GROMACS .gro file of C-alpha atoms in nm:
model
  153
    1MET     CA    1   0.935  -0.797  -1.663
    2PRO     CA    2   0.865  -1.099  -1.442
    3LEU     CA    3   0.512  -1.179  -1.336
    4LEU     CA    4   0.466  -1.237  -0.964
    5PRO     CA    5   0.260  -1.524  -0.820
    6GLY     CA    6  -0.099  -1.418  -0.774
    7GLY     CA    7  -0.063  -1.108  -0.991
    8TYR     CA    8  -0.195  -1.010  -1.328
    9THR     CA    9  -0.093  -0.774  -1.604
   10VAL     CA   10  -0.308  -0.522  -1.787
   11GLY     CA   11  -0.205  -0.306  -2.077
   12PRO     CA   12  -0.218  -0.261  -2.451
   13LYS     CA   13  -0.259  -0.582  -2.656
   14PRO     CA   14   0.092  -0.560  -2.811
   15LEU     CA   15   0.246  -0.547  -2.461
   16ILE     CA   16   0.039  -0.843  -2.343
   17ASP     CA   17   0.136  -1.040  -2.656
   18LEU     CA   18   0.503  -0.963  -2.594
   19LEU     CA   19   0.483  -1.067  -2.230
   20ARG     CA   20   0.312  -1.394  -2.325
   21GLN     CA   21   0.601  -1.477  -2.556
   22ARG     CA   22   0.887  -1.357  -2.333
   23SER     CA   23   0.781  -1.415  -1.971
   24ARG     CA   24   0.876  -1.765  -1.860
   25PRO     CA   25   0.656  -1.755  -1.547
   26TYR     CA   26   0.355  -1.702  -1.774
   27LEU     CA   27   0.394  -2.058  -1.897
   28PHE     CA   28   0.328  -2.191  -1.548
   29SER     CA   29   0.048  -1.956  -1.443
   30ASN     CA   30  -0.324  -2.020  -1.420
   31ALA     CA   31  -0.602  -1.815  -1.571
   32LEU     CA   32  -0.773  -1.556  -1.352
   33PRO     CA   33  -1.134  -1.615  -1.254
   34PRO     CA   34  -1.377  -1.419  -1.477
   35PRO     CA   35  -1.499  -1.192  -1.191
   36VAL     CA   36  -1.140  -1.079  -1.125
   37VAL     CA   37  -1.089  -1.002  -1.494
   38GLY     CA   38  -1.421  -0.816  -1.507
   39CYS     CA   39  -1.336  -0.604  -1.201
   40ALA     CA   40  -0.987  -0.525  -1.329
   41THR     CA   41  -1.126  -0.430  -1.670
   42ARG     CA   42  -1.385  -0.200  -1.513
   43ALA     CA   43  -1.120  -0.037  -1.291
   44VAL     CA   44  -0.904   0.038  -1.594
   45GLU     CA   45  -1.207   0.176  -1.781
   46LEU     CA   46  -1.287   0.409  -1.488
   47LEU     CA   47  -0.928   0.532  -1.472
   48LEU     CA   48  -0.918   0.595  -1.847
   49ALA     CA   49  -1.252   0.780  -1.844
   50SER     CA   50  -1.154   1.035  -1.579
   51ASN     CA   51  -0.853   1.140  -1.377
   52GLU     CA   52  -1.071   1.227  -1.075
   53ILE     CA   53  -0.988   0.906  -0.888
   54ALA     CA   54  -0.615   0.942  -0.954
   55GLN     CA   55  -0.617   1.307  -0.842
   56SER     CA   56  -0.811   1.219  -0.528
   57MET     CA   57  -0.567   0.937  -0.446
   58THR     CA   58  -0.270   1.168  -0.493
   59ALA     CA   59  -0.423   1.431  -0.264
   60LYS     CA   60  -0.510   1.176   0.006
   61THR     CA   61  -0.168   1.013  -0.013
   62MET     CA   62   0.020   1.342   0.010
   63ARG     CA   63  -0.201   1.458   0.298
   64PHE     CA   64  -0.122   1.143   0.496
   65ARG     CA   65   0.251   1.147   0.413
   66ASN     CA   66   0.294   1.518   0.490
   67LYS     CA   67   0.105   1.507   0.821
   68MET     CA   68   0.288   1.193   0.935
   69THR     CA   69   0.623   1.354   0.852
   70GLN     CA   70   0.521   1.674   1.035
   71ALA     CA   71   0.434   1.459   1.338
   72GLY     CA   72   0.788   1.318   1.337
   73PHE     CA   73   0.747   0.982   1.160
   74THR     CA   74   0.971   0.865   0.877
   75ILE     CA   75   0.769   0.760   0.573
   76SER     CA   76   0.959   0.575   0.300
   77GLY     CA   77   0.916   0.669  -0.064
   78SER     CA   78   0.771   0.988  -0.198
   79SER     CA   79   0.425   0.966  -0.348
   80HIS     CA   80   0.297   0.608  -0.358
   81PRO     CA   81  -0.027   0.526  -0.171
   82ILE     CA   82   0.152   0.241   0.006
   83CYS     CA   83   0.312   0.440   0.287
   84PRO     CA   84   0.574   0.249   0.489
   85VAL     CA   85   0.611   0.399   0.837
   86MET     CA   86   0.974   0.315   0.909
   87LEU     CA   87   1.046   0.195   1.264
   88GLY     CA   88   1.355  -0.025   1.232
   89ASP     CA   89   1.273  -0.260   1.520
   90ALA     CA   90   1.062  -0.569   1.446
   91ARG     CA   91   0.906  -0.592   1.794
   92LEU     CA   92   0.819  -0.223   1.789
   93ALA     CA   93   0.647  -0.258   1.450
   94SER     CA   94   0.443  -0.551   1.578
   95LEU     CA   95   0.346  -0.379   1.905
   96MET     CA   96   0.250  -0.057   1.731
   97ALA     CA   97   0.040  -0.243   1.471
   98ASP     CA   98  -0.140  -0.422   1.757
   99ASP     CA   99  -0.203  -0.089   1.934
  100MET     CA  100  -0.329   0.068   1.612
  101LEU     CA  101  -0.587  -0.211   1.586
  102LYS     CA  102  -0.707  -0.119   1.936
  103HIS     CA  103  -0.779   0.226   1.787
  104GLY     CA  104  -0.975   0.060   1.505
  105ILE     CA  105  -0.698   0.108   1.247
  106TYR     CA  106  -0.587  -0.205   1.062
  107VAL     CA  107  -0.222  -0.182   0.957
  108ILE     CA  108   0.043  -0.450   0.918
  109GLY     CA  109   0.387  -0.462   1.075
  110PHE     CA  110   0.657  -0.603   0.846
  111SER     CA  111   0.996  -0.728   0.956
  112TYR     CA  112   1.270  -0.966   0.847
  113PRO     CA  113   1.257  -1.179   0.630
  114VAL     CA  114   0.985  -0.982   0.447
  115VAL     CA  115   1.202  -0.667   0.463
  116PRO     CA  116   1.576  -0.636   0.533
  117LYS     CA  117   1.695  -0.664   0.895
  118GLY     CA  118   1.675  -0.329   1.071
  119LYS     CA  119   1.413  -0.200   0.825
  120ALA     CA  120   1.096  -0.305   1.008
  121ARG     CA  121   0.795  -0.093   0.929
  122ILE     CA  122   0.422  -0.059   0.945
  123ARG     CA  123   0.257  -0.069   0.606
  124VAL     CA  124  -0.025   0.179   0.554
  125GLN     CA  125  -0.220   0.169   0.231
  126ILE     CA  126  -0.428   0.469   0.134
  127SER     CA  127  -0.744   0.378  -0.058
  128ALA     CA  128  -0.979   0.571  -0.285
  129ALA     CA  129  -1.252   0.479  -0.036
  130HIS     CA  130  -1.082   0.662   0.254
  131THR     CA  131  -1.231   0.996   0.354
  132ASP     CA  132  -1.044   1.290   0.506
  133SER     CA  133  -1.205   1.190   0.835
  134ASP     CA  134  -1.065   0.836   0.800
  135ILE     CA  135  -0.718   0.974   0.735
  136ASP     CA  136  -0.743   1.212   1.032
  137ARG     CA  137  -0.850   0.924   1.257
  138CYS     CA  138  -0.552   0.720   1.138
  139LEU     CA  139  -0.315   1.014   1.194
  140ASP     CA  140  -0.447   1.066   1.547
  141ALA     CA  141  -0.406   0.696   1.627
  142PHE     CA  142  -0.049   0.696   1.491
  143ILE     CA  143   0.041   1.004   1.697
  144GLN     CA  144  -0.101   0.853   2.017
  145THR     CA  145   0.063   0.516   1.951
  146GLY     CA  146   0.392   0.673   1.841
  147ARG     CA  147   0.409   0.877   2.162
  148LYS     CA  148   0.322   0.572   2.374
  149HIS     CA  149   0.615   0.380   2.224
  150GLY     CA  150   0.859   0.671   2.219
  151VAL     CA  151   0.880   0.690   1.839
  152ILE     CA  152   0.776   1.056   1.840
  153SER     CA  153   0.760   1.315   2.117
   0.00000   0.00000   0.00000
């Protein structure tokens, strides 16, 4: 399991010990700042104490994915809160992301070389902080923008 630049790993102590011994990139990494470790630790504690956050995230994610699909968009993957809105064309992804920002929705268009050629997309990331109203506003903006650019009818 390689460690990516800028990432960190959390888990049971035996797993961490194993990764320290077997992951070559670990040898060249720097320690995380204490506030980052403290926040990550607290996040794990919250998730272990209750499944409410996880259930809420699942519901929000599925709501967004289902409504976007019903509107005619293609969303890659099945249940992850990172929801790639597949567009194919790099220019289209960039233009739509710019138009979404005009609606007050911050999303990122990705194209080659970040993703394979012909697989341009807009990356939407559902957060535990999003409300149903936030998701509805995002859906409305996507529908308006998608119609403007001929992605959906």
